[in-house]
Amino acid sequence: FKKGFGRDMKYLRIIKSNEIESLVCGNNDDDKEWTSQNLKEHIIPSHGYHNTSKTYLFFIEYLTSLPPSSRRDLLTFTTGSPRLPLGGFKNLKPKMNVVRKSEGDNNPDGYLPSVMTCQNFLKVPEYSSLEILREKFGKAAIEGQQSFTLS
């Protein structure tokens, strides 16, 4: 690929455009990246959450249920990029961390998740149910696409 790109573009004719896109940009549509086991291996619970925390497990379940069309929105919200790097979640640098977001009024269901995209640091309130988490992430991922106000 490097030789063909550096020398003569005729070498690139043997590679299909979707293959070039995958080589250059990575891929987030590979279903094996979105399995519960893979996500638990590569998304780290910390700062108030651990691998058996209810909200962390809700988040993993939410991710496994996302259709490919929603994965791009979620990745853009959480990492700033609509795609995973080559190699998937394991090559995300820094690793994605899910941390507990504490709000003063003790009503976590009333708050949206927020992110620090440069650090792949996801701040998640301790939601009471998967349905609340799904609703809040859906809203944050859509509304957070064009601005950094939710960071």
Short mmCIF file of N, CA and C in Angstrom, two decimals:
data_model
loop_
_atom_site.label_atom_id
_atom_site.label_comp_id
_atom_site.label_asym_id
_atom_site.label_seq_id
_atom_site.Cartn_x
_atom_site.Cartn_y
_atom_site.Cartn_z
N PHE A 1 0.84 -1.20 0.00
CA PHE A 1 0.00 0.00 0.00
C PHE A 1 0.87 1.25 0.00
N LYS A 2 1.88 1.27 0.89
CA LYS A 2 2.77 2.43 0.95
C LYS A 2 3.54 2.61 -0.34
N LYS A 3 4.04 1.50 -0.92
CA LYS A 3 4.78 1.59 -2.18
C LYS A 3 3.90 2.15 -3.28
N GLY A 4 2.71 1.61 -3.38
CA GLY A 4 1.78 2.07 -4.42
C GLY A 4 1.40 3.52 -4.25
N PHE A 5 1.23 3.94 -3.03
CA PHE A 5 0.85 5.32 -2.79
C PHE A 5 2.00 6.28 -3.05
N GLY A 6 3.21 5.83 -2.74
CA GLY A 6 4.37 6.69 -2.90
C GLY A 6 4.92 6.74 -4.31
N ARG A 7 4.68 5.74 -5.11
CA ARG A 7 5.26 5.67 -6.45
C ARG A 7 4.29 6.08 -7.53
N ASP A 8 3.39 5.20 -7.80
CA ASP A 8 2.51 5.38 -8.95
C ASP A 8 1.11 4.93 -8.56
N MET A 9 0.16 5.73 -8.80
CA MET A 9 -1.21 5.42 -8.38
C MET A 9 -1.78 4.19 -9.09
N LYS A 10 -1.15 3.72 -10.15
CA LYS A 10 -1.69 2.55 -10.85
C LYS A 10 -1.71 1.31 -9.96
N TYR A 11 -0.81 1.27 -8.95
CA TYR A 11 -0.80 0.13 -8.03
C TYR A 11 -2.06 0.08 -7.16
N LEU A 12 -2.67 1.21 -6.99
CA LEU A 12 -3.87 1.26 -6.16
C LEU A 12 -5.09 0.68 -6.87
N ARG A 13 -4.99 0.43 -8.15
CA ARG A 13 -6.13 -0.11 -8.89
C ARG A 13 -6.52 -1.51 -8.41
N ILE A 14 -5.59 -2.21 -7.80
CA ILE A 14 -5.89 -3.56 -7.34
C ILE A 14 -6.67 -3.56 -6.02
N ILE A 15 -6.74 -2.40 -5.38
CA ILE A 15 -7.46 -2.28 -4.11
C ILE A 15 -8.78 -1.55 -4.36
N LYS A 16 -9.86 -2.11 -3.85
CA LYS A 16 -11.17 -1.49 -4.00
C LYS A 16 -11.26 -0.26 -3.09
N SER A 17 -12.13 0.68 -3.46
CA SER A 17 -12.23 1.92 -2.70
C SER A 17 -12.64 1.68 -1.24
N ASN A 18 -13.53 0.72 -1.00
CA ASN A 18 -13.91 0.45 0.39
C ASN A 18 -12.75 -0.16 1.18
N GLU A 19 -11.85 -0.88 0.51
CA GLU A 19 -10.67 -1.43 1.17
C GLU A 19 -9.68 -0.32 1.53
N ILE A 20 -9.53 0.64 0.62
CA ILE A 20 -8.66 1.79 0.90
C ILE A 20 -9.21 2.58 2.08
N GLU A 21 -10.52 2.79 2.07
CA GLU A 21 -11.14 3.52 3.17
C GLU A 21 -10.90 2.80 4.50
N SER A 22 -11.03 1.50 4.51
CA SER A 22 -10.82 0.72 5.73
C SER A 22 -9.36 0.79 6.18
N LEU A 23 -8.42 0.71 5.23
CA LEU A 23 -7.00 0.80 5.56
C LEU A 23 -6.64 2.16 6.16
N VAL A 24 -7.18 3.21 5.58
CA VAL A 24 -6.83 4.56 6.00
C VAL A 24 -7.62 5.00 7.24
N CYS A 25 -8.90 4.67 7.27
CA CYS A 25 -9.79 5.22 8.30
C CYS A 25 -10.15 4.26 9.41
N GLY A 26 -9.94 2.98 9.23
CA GLY A 26 -10.39 2.02 10.23
C GLY A 26 -11.82 1.61 9.95
N ASN A 27 -12.38 0.83 10.87
CA ASN A 27 -13.70 0.26 10.65
C ASN A 27 -14.42 0.15 11.99
N ASN A 28 -15.69 0.55 12.01
CA ASN A 28 -16.45 0.38 13.24
C ASN A 28 -17.66 -0.51 13.02
N ASP A 29 -17.75 -1.14 11.88
CA ASP A 29 -18.91 -1.97 11.57
C ASP A 29 -18.67 -3.45 11.83
N ASP A 30 -17.50 -3.81 12.32
CA ASP A 30 -17.20 -5.20 12.59
C ASP A 30 -17.90 -5.62 13.87
N ASP A 31 -18.87 -6.52 13.75
CA ASP A 31 -19.69 -6.91 14.90
C ASP A 31 -18.87 -7.52 16.04
N LYS A 32 -17.73 -8.14 15.74
CA LYS A 32 -16.93 -8.73 16.82
C LYS A 32 -16.37 -7.66 17.75
N GLU A 33 -16.26 -6.44 17.29
CA GLU A 33 -15.80 -5.34 18.15
C GLU A 33 -16.86 -4.97 19.18
N TRP A 34 -18.12 -5.25 18.88
CA TRP A 34 -19.24 -4.79 19.69
C TRP A 34 -19.84 -5.90 20.54
N THR A 35 -19.06 -6.94 20.81
CA THR A 35 -19.54 -8.00 21.69
C THR A 35 -19.28 -7.60 23.14
N SER A 36 -20.07 -8.15 24.03
CA SER A 36 -19.93 -7.84 25.45
C SER A 36 -18.53 -8.18 25.95
N GLN A 37 -18.02 -9.33 25.58
CA GLN A 37 -16.69 -9.75 26.03
C GLN A 37 -15.61 -8.78 25.56
N ASN A 38 -15.64 -8.41 24.29
CA ASN A 38 -14.63 -7.50 23.75
C ASN A 38 -14.72 -6.13 24.42
N LEU A 39 -15.92 -5.63 24.59
CA LEU A 39 -16.09 -4.32 25.21
C LEU A 39 -15.59 -4.33 26.66
N LYS A 40 -15.90 -5.38 27.40
CA LYS A 40 -15.45 -5.47 28.79
C LYS A 40 -13.92 -5.56 28.88
N GLU A 41 -13.30 -6.15 27.87
CA GLU A 41 -11.84 -6.24 27.86
C GLU A 41 -11.18 -4.90 27.59
N HIS A 42 -11.86 -4.01 26.85
CA HIS A 42 -11.19 -2.81 26.37
C HIS A 42 -11.79 -1.49 26.84
N ILE A 43 -12.90 -1.51 27.57
CA ILE A 43 -13.48 -0.30 28.16
C ILE A 43 -13.33 -0.44 29.67
N ILE A 44 -12.62 0.48 30.26
CA ILE A 44 -12.21 0.36 31.65
C ILE A 44 -13.15 1.14 32.57
N PRO A 45 -13.74 0.45 33.56
CA PRO A 45 -14.51 1.17 34.58
C PRO A 45 -13.54 1.71 35.64
N SER A 46 -13.72 2.97 36.04
CA SER A 46 -12.84 3.53 37.07
C SER A 46 -13.51 4.72 37.74
N HIS A 47 -12.83 5.29 38.72
CA HIS A 47 -13.32 6.47 39.46
C HIS A 47 -14.78 6.35 39.86
N GLY A 48 -15.07 5.32 40.65
CA GLY A 48 -16.42 5.13 41.15
C GLY A 48 -17.15 3.95 40.54
N TYR A 49 -16.63 3.42 39.43
CA TYR A 49 -17.23 2.23 38.82
C TYR A 49 -16.19 1.11 38.81
N HIS A 50 -16.70 -0.12 38.82
CA HIS A 50 -15.84 -1.30 38.69
C HIS A 50 -16.55 -2.26 37.74
N ASN A 51 -15.92 -3.38 37.44
CA ASN A 51 -16.45 -4.26 36.39
C ASN A 51 -17.77 -4.95 36.75
N THR A 52 -18.25 -4.80 37.97
CA THR A 52 -19.57 -5.35 38.31
C THR A 52 -20.59 -4.24 38.63
N SER A 53 -20.22 -2.99 38.42
CA SER A 53 -21.15 -1.87 38.68
C SER A 53 -22.34 -1.94 37.73
N LYS A 54 -23.51 -1.70 38.28
CA LYS A 54 -24.76 -1.76 37.52
C LYS A 54 -24.71 -0.84 36.29
N THR A 55 -24.30 0.41 36.48
CA THR A 55 -24.30 1.36 35.36
C THR A 55 -23.27 0.98 34.30
N TYR A 56 -22.11 0.51 34.70
CA TYR A 56 -21.10 0.05 33.74
C TYR A 56 -21.66 -1.11 32.90
N LEU A 57 -22.31 -2.05 33.56
CA LEU A 57 -22.89 -3.19 32.84
C LEU A 57 -24.05 -2.76 31.94
N PHE A 58 -24.84 -1.77 32.38
CA PHE A 58 -25.88 -1.20 31.52
C PHE A 58 -25.24 -0.60 30.26
N PHE A 59 -24.12 0.11 30.45
CA PHE A 59 -23.44 0.74 29.32
C PHE A 59 -22.94 -0.32 28.32
N ILE A 60 -22.35 -1.38 28.82
CA ILE A 60 -21.89 -2.46 27.94
C ILE A 60 -23.07 -3.07 27.20
N GLU A 61 -24.16 -3.33 27.90
CA GLU A 61 -25.35 -3.89 27.25
C GLU A 61 -25.90 -2.94 26.19
N TYR A 62 -25.90 -1.65 26.51
CA TYR A 62 -26.35 -0.64 25.55
C TYR A 62 -25.49 -0.68 24.28
N LEU A 63 -24.18 -0.73 24.46
CA LEU A 63 -23.28 -0.75 23.30
C LEU A 63 -23.51 -1.99 22.43
N THR A 64 -23.74 -3.13 23.05
CA THR A 64 -23.94 -4.36 22.26
C THR A 64 -25.24 -4.32 21.47
N SER A 65 -26.19 -3.49 21.90
CA SER A 65 -27.48 -3.42 21.22
C SER A 65 -27.53 -2.38 20.11
N LEU A 66 -26.48 -1.57 19.98
CA LEU A 66 -26.51 -0.50 18.98
C LEU A 66 -26.46 -1.05 17.56
N PRO A 67 -27.34 -0.55 16.69
CA PRO A 67 -27.21 -0.91 15.28
C PRO A 67 -26.01 -0.17 14.68
N PRO A 68 -25.45 -0.68 13.59
CA PRO A 68 -24.28 -0.03 12.99
C PRO A 68 -24.47 1.46 12.72
N SER A 69 -25.67 1.88 12.37
CA SER A 69 -25.91 3.29 12.07
C SER A 69 -25.73 4.18 13.31
N SER A 70 -26.01 3.65 14.49
CA SER A 70 -25.88 4.45 15.72
C SER A 70 -24.48 4.40 16.30
N ARG A 71 -23.69 3.42 15.89
CA ARG A 71 -22.33 3.30 16.41
C ARG A 71 -21.49 4.52 16.06
N ARG A 72 -21.65 5.04 14.85
CA ARG A 72 -20.89 6.21 14.41
C ARG A 72 -21.18 7.41 15.31
N ASP A 73 -22.47 7.64 15.60
CA ASP A 73 -22.84 8.77 16.46
C ASP A 73 -22.24 8.61 17.85
N LEU A 74 -22.33 7.42 18.40
CA LEU A 74 -21.79 7.19 19.73
C LEU A 74 -20.27 7.37 19.75
N LEU A 75 -19.58 6.82 18.75
CA LEU A 75 -18.13 6.97 18.69
C LEU A 75 -17.72 8.43 18.54
N THR A 76 -18.46 9.17 17.72
CA THR A 76 -18.15 10.59 17.55
C THR A 76 -18.32 11.32 18.88
N PHE A 77 -19.39 11.01 19.59
CA PHE A 77 -19.63 11.64 20.89
C PHE A 77 -18.53 11.28 21.90
N THR A 78 -18.16 10.02 21.96
CA THR A 78 -17.24 9.57 23.01
C THR A 78 -15.76 9.79 22.68
N THR A 79 -15.40 9.70 21.39
CA THR A 79 -13.98 9.79 21.03
C THR A 79 -13.64 10.97 20.13
N GLY A 80 -14.66 11.58 19.53
CA GLY A 80 -14.41 12.65 18.58
C GLY A 80 -14.23 12.15 17.16
N SER A 81 -14.24 10.85 16.96
CA SER A 81 -14.09 10.25 15.64
C SER A 81 -15.25 9.28 15.40
N PRO A 82 -15.77 9.24 14.17
CA PRO A 82 -16.87 8.32 13.89
C PRO A 82 -16.43 6.87 13.69
N ARG A 83 -15.15 6.61 13.77
CA ARG A 83 -14.63 5.26 13.52
C ARG A 83 -13.68 4.83 14.62
N LEU A 84 -13.63 3.53 14.79
CA LEU A 84 -12.61 2.95 15.66
C LEU A 84 -11.29 2.94 14.91
N PRO A 85 -10.17 2.94 15.62
CA PRO A 85 -8.89 2.82 14.93
C PRO A 85 -8.74 1.42 14.35
N LEU A 86 -7.78 1.25 13.45
CA LEU A 86 -7.47 -0.09 12.97
C LEU A 86 -7.17 -0.97 14.17
N GLY A 87 -7.74 -2.15 14.20
CA GLY A 87 -7.56 -3.03 15.33
C GLY A 87 -8.66 -2.89 16.37
N GLY A 88 -9.55 -1.90 16.21
CA GLY A 88 -10.70 -1.76 17.07
C GLY A 88 -10.44 -1.15 18.44
N PHE A 89 -11.31 -1.49 19.39
CA PHE A 89 -11.25 -0.91 20.73
C PHE A 89 -9.90 -1.16 21.40
N LYS A 90 -9.26 -2.28 21.11
CA LYS A 90 -7.99 -2.57 21.77
C LYS A 90 -6.90 -1.58 21.37
N ASN A 91 -7.03 -0.93 20.22
CA ASN A 91 -6.02 0.03 19.77
C ASN A 91 -6.44 1.48 20.01
N LEU A 92 -7.53 1.68 20.73
CA LEU A 92 -7.95 3.03 21.09
C LEU A 92 -6.95 3.56 22.11
N LYS A 93 -6.36 4.69 21.80
CA LYS A 93 -5.35 5.27 22.69
C LYS A 93 -5.72 6.71 22.99
N PRO A 94 -5.87 7.06 24.24
CA PRO A 94 -5.86 6.17 25.40
C PRO A 94 -7.10 5.28 25.42
N LYS A 95 -7.07 4.26 26.25
CA LYS A 95 -8.22 3.37 26.39
C LYS A 95 -9.44 4.16 26.85
N MET A 96 -10.62 3.68 26.46
CA MET A 96 -11.84 4.33 26.92
C MET A 96 -12.06 3.99 28.39
N ASN A 97 -12.33 5.02 29.18
CA ASN A 97 -12.63 4.87 30.60
C ASN A 97 -14.05 5.34 30.87
N VAL A 98 -14.79 4.58 31.64
CA VAL A 98 -16.13 4.97 32.08
C VAL A 98 -16.01 5.30 33.56
N VAL A 99 -16.31 6.56 33.91
CA VAL A 99 -16.19 7.00 35.29
C VAL A 99 -17.53 7.52 35.78
N ARG A 100 -17.67 7.52 37.07
CA ARG A 100 -18.92 7.96 37.70
C ARG A 100 -18.99 9.47 37.71
N LYS A 101 -20.11 9.99 37.22
CA LYS A 101 -20.36 11.43 37.22
C LYS A 101 -21.32 11.71 38.37
N SER A 102 -20.88 12.50 39.32
CA SER A 102 -21.70 12.83 40.48
C SER A 102 -22.28 14.23 40.33
N GLU A 103 -23.56 14.34 40.57
CA GLU A 103 -24.24 15.63 40.54
C GLU A 103 -24.74 15.92 41.95
N GLY A 104 -24.86 17.18 42.28
CA GLY A 104 -25.18 17.59 43.64
C GLY A 104 -26.57 17.26 44.15
N ASP A 105 -27.56 17.11 43.31
CA ASP A 105 -28.92 16.96 43.82
C ASP A 105 -29.38 15.51 43.97
N ASN A 106 -28.48 14.57 43.82
CA ASN A 106 -28.79 13.14 44.02
C ASN A 106 -29.86 12.60 43.09
N ASN A 107 -30.01 13.18 41.91
CA ASN A 107 -30.95 12.66 40.92
C ASN A 107 -30.19 12.38 39.63
N PRO A 108 -29.40 11.31 39.58
CA PRO A 108 -28.57 11.06 38.40
C PRO A 108 -29.39 10.86 37.11
N ASP A 109 -30.62 10.42 37.22
CA ASP A 109 -31.44 10.20 36.02
C ASP A 109 -31.77 11.50 35.29
N GLY A 110 -31.54 12.62 35.92
CA GLY A 110 -31.84 13.91 35.30
C GLY A 110 -30.69 14.50 34.50
N TYR A 111 -29.56 13.81 34.42
CA TYR A 111 -28.37 14.37 33.77
C TYR A 111 -27.92 13.53 32.59
N LEU A 112 -27.32 14.22 31.64
CA LEU A 112 -26.74 13.55 30.48
C LEU A 112 -25.31 13.11 30.78
N PRO A 113 -24.83 12.09 30.08
CA PRO A 113 -23.41 11.75 30.19
C PRO A 113 -22.58 12.85 29.54
N SER A 114 -21.33 12.94 29.90
CA SER A 114 -20.44 13.90 29.25
C SER A 114 -19.11 13.22 28.98
N VAL A 115 -18.27 13.87 28.20
CA VAL A 115 -17.03 13.24 27.76
C VAL A 115 -15.86 14.21 27.75
N MET A 116 -14.68 13.62 27.82
CA MET A 116 -13.43 14.31 27.50
C MET A 116 -12.86 13.51 26.33
N THR A 117 -13.19 13.94 25.11
CA THR A 117 -12.85 13.15 23.93
C THR A 117 -11.35 12.96 23.75
N CYS A 118 -10.56 13.93 24.13
CA CYS A 118 -9.11 13.79 23.93
C CYS A 118 -8.53 12.69 24.81
N GLN A 119 -9.23 12.33 25.88
CA GLN A 119 -8.76 11.28 26.78
C GLN A 119 -9.63 10.03 26.72
N ASN A 120 -10.65 10.02 25.85
CA ASN A 120 -11.61 8.91 25.78
C ASN A 120 -12.16 8.61 27.17
N PHE A 121 -12.51 9.67 27.86
CA PHE A 121 -12.97 9.63 29.24
C PHE A 121 -14.46 9.92 29.25
N LEU A 122 -15.25 8.94 29.58
CA LEU A 122 -16.70 9.03 29.54
C LEU A 122 -17.25 9.14 30.95
N LYS A 123 -17.93 10.26 31.24
CA LYS A 123 -18.48 10.51 32.57
C LYS A 123 -19.97 10.19 32.56
N VAL A 124 -20.34 9.16 33.33
CA VAL A 124 -21.71 8.63 33.29
C VAL A 124 -22.34 8.69 34.67
N PRO A 125 -23.50 9.38 34.79
CA PRO A 125 -24.21 9.33 36.07
C PRO A 125 -24.64 7.90 36.39
N GLU A 126 -24.90 7.63 37.64
CA GLU A 126 -25.31 6.29 38.05
C GLU A 126 -26.81 6.13 37.78
N TYR A 127 -27.13 5.82 36.53
CA TYR A 127 -28.53 5.71 36.10
C TYR A 127 -29.24 4.55 36.78
N SER A 128 -30.54 4.71 36.97
CA SER A 128 -31.32 3.69 37.69
C SER A 128 -31.73 2.52 36.81
N SER A 129 -31.66 2.69 35.48
CA SER A 129 -32.08 1.59 34.60
C SER A 129 -31.39 1.68 33.24
N LEU A 130 -31.42 0.58 32.54
CA LEU A 130 -30.88 0.54 31.17
C LEU A 130 -31.67 1.48 30.27
N GLU A 131 -32.97 1.56 30.47
CA GLU A 131 -33.81 2.42 29.63
C GLU A 131 -33.42 3.89 29.79
N ILE A 132 -33.15 4.32 31.01
CA ILE A 132 -32.72 5.71 31.24
C ILE A 132 -31.37 5.94 30.57
N LEU A 133 -30.44 5.01 30.75
CA LEU A 133 -29.12 5.13 30.12
C LEU A 133 -29.26 5.22 28.61
N ARG A 134 -30.08 4.37 28.04
CA ARG A 134 -30.30 4.36 26.58
C ARG A 134 -30.85 5.72 26.11
N GLU A 135 -31.81 6.24 26.84
CA GLU A 135 -32.41 7.54 26.48
C GLU A 135 -31.38 8.67 26.57
N LYS A 136 -30.63 8.70 27.65
CA LYS A 136 -29.67 9.79 27.87
C LYS A 136 -28.51 9.73 26.88
N PHE A 137 -28.01 8.53 26.60
CA PHE A 137 -26.93 8.42 25.62
C PHE A 137 -27.42 8.73 24.21
N GLY A 138 -28.63 8.31 23.90
CA GLY A 138 -29.19 8.63 22.59
C GLY A 138 -29.27 10.13 22.39
N LYS A 139 -29.76 10.83 23.39
CA LYS A 139 -29.88 12.28 23.30
C LYS A 139 -28.51 12.95 23.23
N ALA A 140 -27.60 12.54 24.10
CA ALA A 140 -26.26 13.13 24.13
C ALA A 140 -25.50 12.88 22.83
N ALA A 141 -25.61 11.67 22.30
CA ALA A 141 -24.88 11.34 21.06
C ALA A 141 -25.39 12.15 19.88
N ILE A 142 -26.69 12.38 19.82
CA ILE A 142 -27.25 13.17 18.71
C ILE A 142 -26.97 14.66 18.91
N GLU A 143 -27.26 15.18 20.08
CA GLU A 143 -27.09 16.61 20.32
C GLU A 143 -25.63 17.02 20.46
N GLY A 144 -24.77 16.09 20.81
CA GLY A 144 -23.35 16.40 20.98
C GLY A 144 -22.53 16.28 19.72
N GLN A 145 -23.14 16.06 18.57
CA GLN A 145 -22.40 15.86 17.33
C GLN A 145 -21.70 17.13 16.83
N GLN A 146 -22.31 18.27 17.00
CA GLN A 146 -21.78 19.46 16.37
C GLN A 146 -21.12 20.45 17.34
N SER A 147 -21.05 20.08 18.62
CA SER A 147 -20.44 21.01 19.56
C SER A 147 -19.79 20.25 20.71
N PHE A 148 -19.04 20.99 21.49
CA PHE A 148 -18.38 20.40 22.64
C PHE A 148 -19.05 20.83 23.95
N THR A 149 -20.30 21.27 23.88
CA THR A 149 -20.96 21.75 25.08
C THR A 149 -21.27 20.64 26.08
N LEU A 150 -21.27 19.39 25.64
CA LEU A 150 -21.53 18.27 26.54
C LEU A 150 -20.24 17.65 27.07
N SER A 151 -19.13 18.30 26.84
CA SER A 151 -17.87 17.72 27.32
C SER A 151 -17.57 18.16 28.72
#
